[in-house]
C-alpha cells in the first residue's frame, strides 16, 4: 500500500483518481481549497478508512510540507477550471498555477518524492501542426488576450518541472490533458459537454459557440485516470511530457446533435457568437488533436470509451442526481 497525495482532489479528475487509487488498496490524502472542487464529488468514498480530506490551499507551505512528507506519490492537479474563470480572475489564475506548482515541486524535491504535474493541451495554443506532439512548437496569442495566460502559466509549470528533473533529479512526470469528460464534471464552469447534456435534459437550447465547426477530442475520465496512474510508476517516464487524451475528433455542432439524439431531446440548437459567450478579445482553437504515440509507447494501446457511451454515462449521472 502506498500513500498518494492529490492536490485539487475534490475536483472532477482528482475525485475519480482518488476513488480509483482507494479501489487499488492505497491510502489517499486530498488537499483542496474547495474553490471549484466540491465535497459532493467525494461523497461515494469520503468515509473510507484510507481516505483523508484536508481543506486548505497548496499555497500553505507548512501544511503542504507535512502532507508531502506522508506521501509516496503526489498528483498535483490543483489549478483553475474552465476558460470563463481564467478570463474572470486572471491574477488568481496565474498566481495559483505558478506559485502552487513551485511549492509542490520544491517540497517534493526536498523530500525525494515522485510527482505528477497536470498541464494542458492549451499550451499548443493556435498551432496548426496537427496532431499536436509533445516536441512541437507552442503558438500562443498576445498577452492582451486573457485566455493565453492559462497556457503560459502552465508552460512555466512544465519548464519548472523539467528543470527540477535535470538539476535536482526530481522524479516528475508532466501530462498535457486534452478535453476530459465524464460524470461529476460540472456544467457550472462552462465546459461544453456537461453543459450540452444539462441543456438537453432540461429542454433548454444547446448553446453552440461560433458556427460550431471547431473540433475537439473528448476522453473519458476513467481512461485518463488509467493512464496517469501508470505514468508515475515507471521511472523511464520521469522528466518527460505526455499528451493524455483521445484522438476521436468531433465538431462542436456534431457534438450538440449527438447529445440531442442520444438523449432524445427536443431542445433547439442556438448559435452564440464568441464575443457574447466570452469577450471581444476571445480567440478559440479550430482543432485540437493529440499525437498519442509517446503515451502508447509508454503504456501500450488501450481501447477507449467511445463518445456515445460517454454521453450515456454522463446523462445517467445527471439524471440520478436530479
Ligand atoms: N463551447 C460551446 N458551447 C458551450 C461551451 C463551450 O460551443 O456552451 C465550445 C467552446 O467555445 C470551445 C469548445 O466548445 O470551442 C470546447 O470548450 P470547453 O470550454 O469545453 O473546452 P476548451 O477546449 O475550450 O478548453
Tab-separated table of C-alpha atoms and ligand atoms in Angstrom:
chain	number	residue	atom	x	y	z
A	1	UNK	CA	0.000	0.000	0.000
A	2	UNK	CA	1.303	3.475	-0.946
A	3	UNK	CA	0.076	6.869	0.148
A	4	UNK	CA	-0.985	9.267	-2.584
A	5	UNK	CA	-1.399	12.993	-2.058
A	6	UNK	CA	-3.746	14.601	-4.602
A	7	UNK	CA	-3.841	18.395	-4.788
A	8	UNK	CA	-7.168	19.523	-6.184
A	9	UNK	CA	-8.505	16.068	-5.384
A	10	UNK	CA	-12.064	17.291	-4.813
A	11	UNK	CA	-12.272	18.326	-8.445
A	12	UNK	CA	-13.607	16.304	-11.322
A	13	UNK	CA	-10.460	14.394	-12.403
A	14	UNK	CA	-8.960	14.325	-8.888
A	15	UNK	CA	-12.031	12.720	-7.328
A	16	UNK	CA	-12.058	9.941	-9.937
A	17	UNK	CA	-8.340	9.400	-9.364
A	18	UNK	CA	-8.842	9.253	-5.579
A	19	UNK	CA	-11.645	6.710	-5.917
A	20	UNK	CA	-9.594	4.541	-8.255
A	21	UNK	CA	-6.498	4.583	-6.006
A	22	UNK	CA	-8.619	3.638	-2.976
A	23	UNK	CA	-10.018	0.770	-5.046
A	24	UNK	CA	-6.431	-0.351	-5.752
A	25	UNK	CA	-5.841	-0.592	-1.982
A	26	UNK	CA	-3.838	2.629	-1.457
A	27	UNK	CA	-4.231	5.432	1.074
A	28	UNK	CA	-5.300	8.793	-0.366
A	29	UNK	CA	-4.951	12.294	1.062
A	30	UNK	CA	-6.735	15.061	-0.822
A	31	UNK	CA	-5.865	18.720	-0.307
A	32	UNK	CA	-8.347	21.093	-1.882
A	33	UNK	CA	-9.378	24.690	-1.159
A	34	UNK	CA	-12.882	23.777	-2.414
A	35	UNK	CA	-12.957	26.866	-4.656
A	36	UNK	CA	-14.194	24.796	-7.581
A	37	UNK	CA	-13.824	21.295	-6.181
A	38	UNK	CA	-16.684	20.027	-4.065
A	39	UNK	CA	-17.268	17.632	-1.185
A	40	UNK	CA	-20.105	16.270	-3.293
A	41	UNK	CA	-17.524	14.772	-5.657
A	42	UNK	CA	-16.089	12.797	-2.718
A	43	UNK	CA	-19.397	11.563	-1.356
A	44	UNK	CA	-19.037	7.969	-2.606
A	45	UNK	CA	-15.834	7.372	-0.609
A	46	UNK	CA	-15.258	10.202	1.898
A	47	UNK	CA	-15.914	7.868	4.850
A	48	UNK	CA	-13.376	5.312	3.600
A	49	UNK	CA	-10.813	4.491	6.352
A	50	UNK	CA	-7.890	5.032	3.971
A	51	UNK	CA	-9.173	8.443	2.784
A	52	UNK	CA	-8.478	11.880	4.256
A	53	UNK	CA	-9.619	15.316	3.083
A	54	UNK	CA	-7.615	18.402	4.027
A	55	UNK	CA	-9.446	21.654	3.344
A	56	UNK	CA	-6.599	24.027	2.597
A	57	UNK	CA	-4.625	25.651	-0.201
A	58	UNK	CA	-1.441	24.271	-1.772
A	59	UNK	CA	-0.049	27.741	-1.115
A	60	UNK	CA	0.009	26.900	2.624
A	61	UNK	CA	3.596	25.683	2.574
A	62	UNK	CA	3.752	24.456	6.155
A	63	UNK	CA	0.697	22.267	5.705
A	64	UNK	CA	1.906	21.084	2.306
A	65	UNK	CA	5.307	20.195	3.798
A	66	UNK	CA	3.638	17.852	6.302
A	67	UNK	CA	1.428	16.219	3.680
A	68	UNK	CA	4.253	15.743	1.156
A	69	UNK	CA	6.232	14.116	3.982
A	70	UNK	CA	3.490	11.498	4.448
A	71	UNK	CA	3.078	10.732	0.740
A	72	UNK	CA	4.885	8.337	-1.611
A	73	UNK	CA	3.398	9.889	-4.746
A	74	UNK	CA	1.984	13.371	-5.331
A	75	UNK	CA	-0.529	14.168	-8.042
A	76	UNK	CA	-0.579	17.935	-8.482
A	77	UNK	CA	-3.927	18.670	-10.104
A	78	UNK	CA	-4.923	21.858	-8.254
A	79	UNK	CA	-5.411	24.665	-10.787
A	80	UNK	CA	-8.136	26.811	-12.308
A	81	UNK	CA	-11.117	25.222	-14.042
A	82	UNK	CA	-12.587	26.498	-17.293
A	83	UNK	CA	-11.837	29.280	-19.749
A	84	UNK	CA	-14.539	31.513	-18.219
A	85	UNK	CA	-12.838	31.553	-14.787
A	86	UNK	CA	-9.460	32.248	-16.370
A	87	UNK	CA	-10.951	35.325	-18.036
A	88	UNK	CA	-12.733	36.429	-14.840
A	89	UNK	CA	-9.809	36.069	-12.405
A	90	UNK	CA	-6.519	36.292	-14.267
A	91	UNK	CA	-4.421	37.314	-11.236
A	92	UNK	CA	-5.610	34.364	-9.218
A	93	UNK	CA	-5.169	32.055	-12.204
A	94	UNK	CA	-1.547	32.987	-12.805
A	95	UNK	CA	-0.538	33.100	-9.140
A	96	UNK	CA	-2.195	29.822	-8.164
A	97	UNK	CA	-0.778	27.922	-11.100
A	98	UNK	CA	2.789	29.191	-10.968
A	99	UNK	CA	3.196	29.566	-7.205
A	100	UNK	CA	1.282	26.370	-6.386
A	101	UNK	CA	3.463	24.263	-8.672
A	102	UNK	CA	6.607	25.936	-7.339
A	103	UNK	CA	5.611	24.911	-3.791
A	104	UNK	CA	4.804	21.322	-4.796
A	105	UNK	CA	7.993	20.788	-6.820
A	106	UNK	CA	10.270	22.334	-4.181
A	107	UNK	CA	8.808	20.247	-1.341
A	108	UNK	CA	8.792	17.040	-3.394
A	109	UNK	CA	12.402	17.619	-4.390
A	110	UNK	CA	13.495	18.272	-0.774
A	111	UNK	CA	11.754	15.088	0.352
A	112	UNK	CA	12.587	12.858	-2.643
A	113	UNK	CA	9.020	12.094	-3.715
A	114	UNK	CA	7.549	11.189	-7.098
A	115	UNK	CA	5.384	13.955	-8.587
A	116	UNK	CA	2.867	14.176	-11.398
A	117	UNK	CA	2.156	17.661	-12.758
A	118	UNK	CA	-1.079	18.217	-14.678
A	119	UNK	CA	-0.590	20.501	-17.654
A	120	UNK	CA	-2.894	21.195	-20.554
A	121	UNK	CA	-3.294	20.943	-24.311
A	122	UNK	CA	-3.841	24.728	-24.177
A	123	UNK	CA	-0.036	25.056	-24.299
A	124	UNK	CA	-0.154	24.177	-28.031
A	125	UNK	CA	-2.249	27.318	-28.443
A	126	UNK	CA	-3.019	28.195	-32.046
A	127	UNK	CA	-0.503	25.771	-33.509
A	128	UNK	CA	-1.680	24.110	-36.706
A	129	UNK	CA	0.893	21.295	-36.595
A	130	UNK	CA	-1.759	18.620	-36.143
A	131	UNK	CA	-1.807	16.234	-34.433
A	132	UNK	CA	-0.079	18.056	-31.563
A	133	UNK	CA	3.050	16.213	-30.491
A	134	UNK	CA	4.933	16.895	-27.301
A	135	UNK	CA	8.038	18.181	-29.108
A	136	UNK	CA	6.044	20.603	-31.300
A	137	UNK	CA	6.099	24.400	-31.027
A	138	UNK	CA	3.750	26.354	-28.802
A	139	UNK	CA	1.919	29.173	-30.562
A	140	UNK	CA	0.266	31.459	-28.045
A	141	UNK	CA	-1.637	34.680	-28.711
A	142	UNK	CA	-0.904	38.190	-27.451
A	143	UNK	CA	-0.691	38.928	-23.699
A	144	UNK	CA	-3.668	41.307	-24.138
A	145	UNK	CA	-5.806	38.212	-24.786
A	146	UNK	CA	-6.511	36.813	-21.347
A	147	UNK	CA	-7.110	33.243	-22.452
A	148	UNK	CA	-3.396	32.710	-23.097
A	149	UNK	CA	-2.400	33.480	-19.502
A	150	UNK	CA	-3.518	29.992	-18.529
A	151	UNK	CA	-1.403	28.300	-21.217
A	152	UNK	CA	1.571	30.494	-20.401
A	153	UNK	CA	1.342	29.782	-16.658
A	154	UNK	CA	1.077	26.044	-17.328
A	155	UNK	CA	4.061	26.247	-19.692
A	156	UNK	CA	6.075	27.803	-16.831
A	157	UNK	CA	4.969	24.861	-14.649
A	158	UNK	CA	6.318	22.489	-17.291
A	159	UNK	CA	9.632	24.356	-17.567
A	160	UNK	CA	9.966	24.264	-13.794
A	161	UNK	CA	9.156	20.545	-13.574
A	162	UNK	CA	11.710	19.702	-16.283
A	163	UNK	CA	14.276	21.959	-14.610
A	164	UNK	CA	13.802	20.121	-11.297
A	165	UNK	CA	14.281	16.846	-13.141
A	166	UNK	CA	17.516	17.998	-14.776
A	167	UNK	CA	19.079	19.983	-11.937
A	168	UNK	CA	17.811	18.090	-8.892
A	169	UNK	CA	16.924	14.658	-10.334
A	170	UNK	CA	13.301	15.048	-9.200
A	171	UNK	CA	11.126	12.100	-10.280
A	172	UNK	CA	8.469	14.083	-12.152
A	173	UNK	CA	6.016	13.310	-14.967
A	174	UNK	CA	4.099	16.012	-16.846
A	175	UNK	CA	0.815	15.267	-18.633
A	176	UNK	CA	-0.898	17.582	-21.084
A	177	UNK	CA	-4.568	16.868	-20.648
A	178	UNK	CA	-6.815	17.206	-23.659
A	179	UNK	CA	-10.577	17.639	-23.184
A	180	UNK	CA	-11.516	15.234	-20.389
A	181	UNK	CA	-15.159	14.431	-19.694
A	182	UNK	CA	-17.355	12.188	-17.580
A	183	UNK	CA	-19.723	12.005	-14.630
A	184	UNK	CA	-19.236	14.648	-11.876
A	185	UNK	CA	-17.951	17.235	-14.333
A	186	UNK	CA	-19.840	20.379	-13.525
A	187	UNK	CA	-21.613	22.432	-16.172
A	188	UNK	CA	-21.034	25.479	-13.968
A	189	UNK	CA	-17.568	26.267	-15.332
A	190	UNK	CA	-18.682	26.343	-18.956
A	191	UNK	CA	-17.262	23.063	-20.252
A	192	UNK	CA	-19.105	22.117	-23.353
A	193	UNK	CA	-20.210	18.503	-22.857
A	194	UNK	CA	-21.716	18.716	-19.335
A	195	UNK	CA	-23.340	21.943	-20.492
A	196	UNK	CA	-24.943	20.391	-23.569
A	197	UNK	CA	-26.144	17.408	-21.526
A	198	UNK	CA	-27.693	19.620	-18.875
A	199	UNK	CA	-29.312	21.793	-21.563
A	200	UNK	CA	-30.628	18.744	-23.468
A	201	UNK	CA	-32.077	17.169	-20.317
A	202	UNK	CA	-33.792	20.374	-19.218
A	203	UNK	CA	-35.186	21.300	-22.648
A	204	UNK	CA	-33.018	24.445	-22.910
A	205	UNK	CA	-31.341	25.383	-26.206
A	206	UNK	CA	-27.895	23.870	-26.735
A	207	UNK	CA	-25.527	26.861	-26.928
A	208	UNK	CA	-23.053	26.264	-29.766
A	209	UNK	CA	-20.350	28.940	-29.861
A	210	UNK	CA	-19.493	30.403	-33.254
A	211	UNK	CA	-20.646	28.220	-36.146
A	212	UNK	CA	-19.769	25.008	-34.282
A	213	UNK	CA	-17.130	23.953	-36.823
A	214	UNK	CA	-14.368	23.943	-34.171
A	215	UNK	CA	-13.332	20.396	-33.337
A	216	UNK	CA	-12.246	18.657	-30.156
A	217	UNK	CA	-11.393	15.125	-28.994
A	218	UNK	CA	-13.125	14.083	-25.774
A	219	UNK	CA	-11.581	11.489	-23.494
A	220	UNK	CA	-13.403	9.604	-20.759
A	221	UNK	CA	-12.130	10.424	-17.276
A	222	UNK	CA	-11.731	6.715	-16.422
A	223	UNK	CA	-9.307	6.322	-19.327
A	224	UNK	CA	-7.366	9.387	-18.200
A	225	UNK	CA	-7.111	8.024	-14.642
A	226	UNK	CA	-5.924	4.672	-16.000
A	227	UNK	CA	-3.131	6.420	-17.920
A	228	UNK	CA	-1.878	8.841	-15.283
A	229	UNK	CA	-1.810	6.206	-12.514
A	230	UNK	CA	0.537	4.136	-14.667
A	231	UNK	CA	2.728	7.006	-15.872
A	232	UNK	CA	4.038	7.765	-12.356
A	233	UNK	CA	5.018	4.160	-11.629
A	234	UNK	CA	7.651	3.833	-14.350
A	235	UNK	CA	10.957	5.688	-13.787
A	236	UNK	CA	11.708	5.828	-17.533
A	237	UNK	CA	8.753	8.267	-17.797
A	238	UNK	CA	10.327	10.764	-15.388
A	239	UNK	CA	11.482	14.027	-16.930
A	240	UNK	CA	9.056	13.593	-19.839
A	241	UNK	CA	5.890	15.300	-21.045
A	242	UNK	CA	2.971	13.160	-22.281
A	243	UNK	CA	-0.194	14.022	-24.161
A	244	UNK	CA	-3.134	12.343	-22.427
A	245	UNK	CA	-6.439	12.206	-24.254
A	246	UNK	CA	-8.350	10.656	-27.102
A	247	UNK	CA	-7.870	11.198	-30.837
A	248	UNK	CA	-11.588	10.711	-31.736
A	249	UNK	CA	-12.443	14.076	-33.252
A	250	UNK	CA	-15.874	15.684	-33.372
A	251	UNK	CA	-17.076	19.186	-34.265
A	252	UNK	CA	-18.966	21.088	-31.583
A	253	UNK	CA	-22.051	21.237	-33.806
A	254	UNK	CA	-21.904	17.445	-34.322
A	255	UNK	CA	-21.448	17.077	-30.575
A	256	UNK	CA	-24.643	19.056	-29.957
A	257	UNK	CA	-26.501	16.893	-32.488
A	258	UNK	CA	-25.199	13.669	-30.950
A	259	UNK	CA	-26.156	14.754	-27.433
A	260	UNK	CA	-29.671	15.637	-28.627
A	261	UNK	CA	-30.045	12.324	-30.473
A	262	UNK	CA	-28.673	10.151	-27.648
A	263	UNK	CA	-30.871	11.799	-25.033
A	264	UNK	CA	-33.887	12.104	-27.342
A	265	UNK	CA	-34.144	15.795	-26.515
A	266	UNK	CA	-36.356	18.288	-28.341
A	267	UNK	CA	-34.038	21.185	-27.392
A	268	UNK	CA	-33.088	23.565	-30.163
A	269	UNK	CA	-29.527	24.313	-31.130
A	270	UNK	CA	-28.730	28.009	-30.802
A	271	UNK	CA	-25.585	29.624	-32.192
A	272	UNK	CA	-23.919	32.107	-29.814
A	273	UNK	CA	-21.234	34.438	-31.213
A	274	UNK	CA	-17.908	34.167	-29.384
A	275	UNK	CA	-17.943	37.810	-28.291
A	276	UNK	CA	-21.194	37.184	-26.395
A	277	UNK	CA	-20.029	33.861	-24.936
A	278	UNK	CA	-16.657	35.192	-23.708
A	279	UNK	CA	-15.407	38.669	-24.672
A	280	UNK	CA	-14.432	40.722	-27.720
A	281	UNK	CA	-10.848	39.610	-27.488
A	282	UNK	CA	-11.553	35.891	-27.422
A	283	UNK	CA	-9.591	33.517	-29.627
A	284	UNK	CA	-10.621	29.876	-29.975
A	285	UNK	CA	-8.662	26.965	-31.417
A	286	UNK	CA	-10.241	25.458	-34.521
A	287	UNK	CA	-8.849	21.964	-33.881
A	288	UNK	CA	-7.027	20.173	-31.113
A	289	UNK	CA	-5.905	16.555	-31.622
A	290	UNK	CA	-3.280	14.782	-29.541
A	291	UNK	CA	-0.484	12.721	-31.008
A	292	UNK	CA	-0.653	9.698	-28.689
A	293	UNK	CA	2.430	7.811	-29.915
A	294	UNK	CA	4.517	8.647	-26.859
A	295	UNK	CA	1.725	7.643	-24.480
A	296	UNK	CA	1.129	4.384	-26.341
A	297	UNK	CA	4.859	3.596	-26.362
A	298	UNK	CA	4.937	4.059	-22.580
A	299	UNK	CA	1.688	2.331	-21.638
A	300	UNK	CA	0.597	0.219	-24.580
A	301	UNK	CA	-2.594	0.758	-26.527
A	302	UNK	CA	-5.958	0.805	-24.759
A	303	UNK	CA	-9.418	0.779	-26.284
A	304	UNK	CA	-11.031	3.991	-25.053
A	305	UNK	CA	-14.658	4.592	-24.094
A	306	UNK	CA	-16.396	5.977	-27.210
A	307	UNK	CA	-18.168	9.305	-27.294
A	308	UNK	CA	-21.723	7.886	-27.485
A	309	UNK	CA	-21.051	5.730	-24.436
A	310	UNK	CA	-19.593	8.748	-22.600
A	311	UNK	CA	-22.732	10.784	-23.336
A	312	UNK	CA	-24.897	7.942	-22.000
A	313	UNK	CA	-22.892	7.600	-18.791
A	314	UNK	CA	-22.936	11.353	-18.189
A	315	UNK	CA	-26.664	11.623	-18.844
A	316	UNK	CA	-27.321	8.780	-16.380
A	317	UNK	CA	-25.225	10.545	-13.764
A	318	UNK	CA	-27.069	13.850	-14.161
A	319	UNK	CA	-30.477	12.155	-14.099
A	320	UNK	CA	-29.578	10.210	-10.935
A	321	UNK	CA	-28.513	13.447	-9.250
A	322	UNK	CA	-31.574	15.450	-10.329
B	1	LIG	N1	-18.462	25.663	-26.308
B	1	LIG	C1	-19.708	25.787	-26.900
B	1	LIG	N2	-20.792	25.947	-26.086
B	1	LIG	C2	-20.704	25.976	-24.726
B	1	LIG	C3	-19.437	25.816	-24.128
B	1	LIG	C4	-18.332	25.666	-24.954
B	1	LIG	O1	-19.830	25.771	-28.129
B	1	LIG	O2	-21.747	26.129	-24.063
B	1	LIG	C5	-17.297	25.495	-27.192
B	1	LIG	C6	-16.090	26.344	-26.832
B	1	LIG	O3	-16.175	27.653	-27.379
B	1	LIG	C7	-14.953	25.522	-27.472
B	1	LIG	C8	-15.435	24.075	-27.280
B	1	LIG	O4	-16.850	24.153	-27.076
B	1	LIG	O5	-14.848	25.790	-28.837
B	1	LIG	C9	-14.813	23.377	-26.084
B	1	LIG	O6	-14.992	24.219	-24.952
B	1	LIG	P1	-14.576	23.799	-23.499
B	1	LIG	O7	-14.685	25.030	-22.638
B	1	LIG	O8	-15.333	22.586	-23.062
B	1	LIG	O9	-13.052	23.345	-23.636
B	1	LIG	P2	-11.793	24.031	-24.384
B	1	LIG	O10	-11.479	23.062	-25.487
B	1	LIG	O11	-12.165	25.374	-24.881
B	1	LIG	O12	-10.743	24.054	-23.328
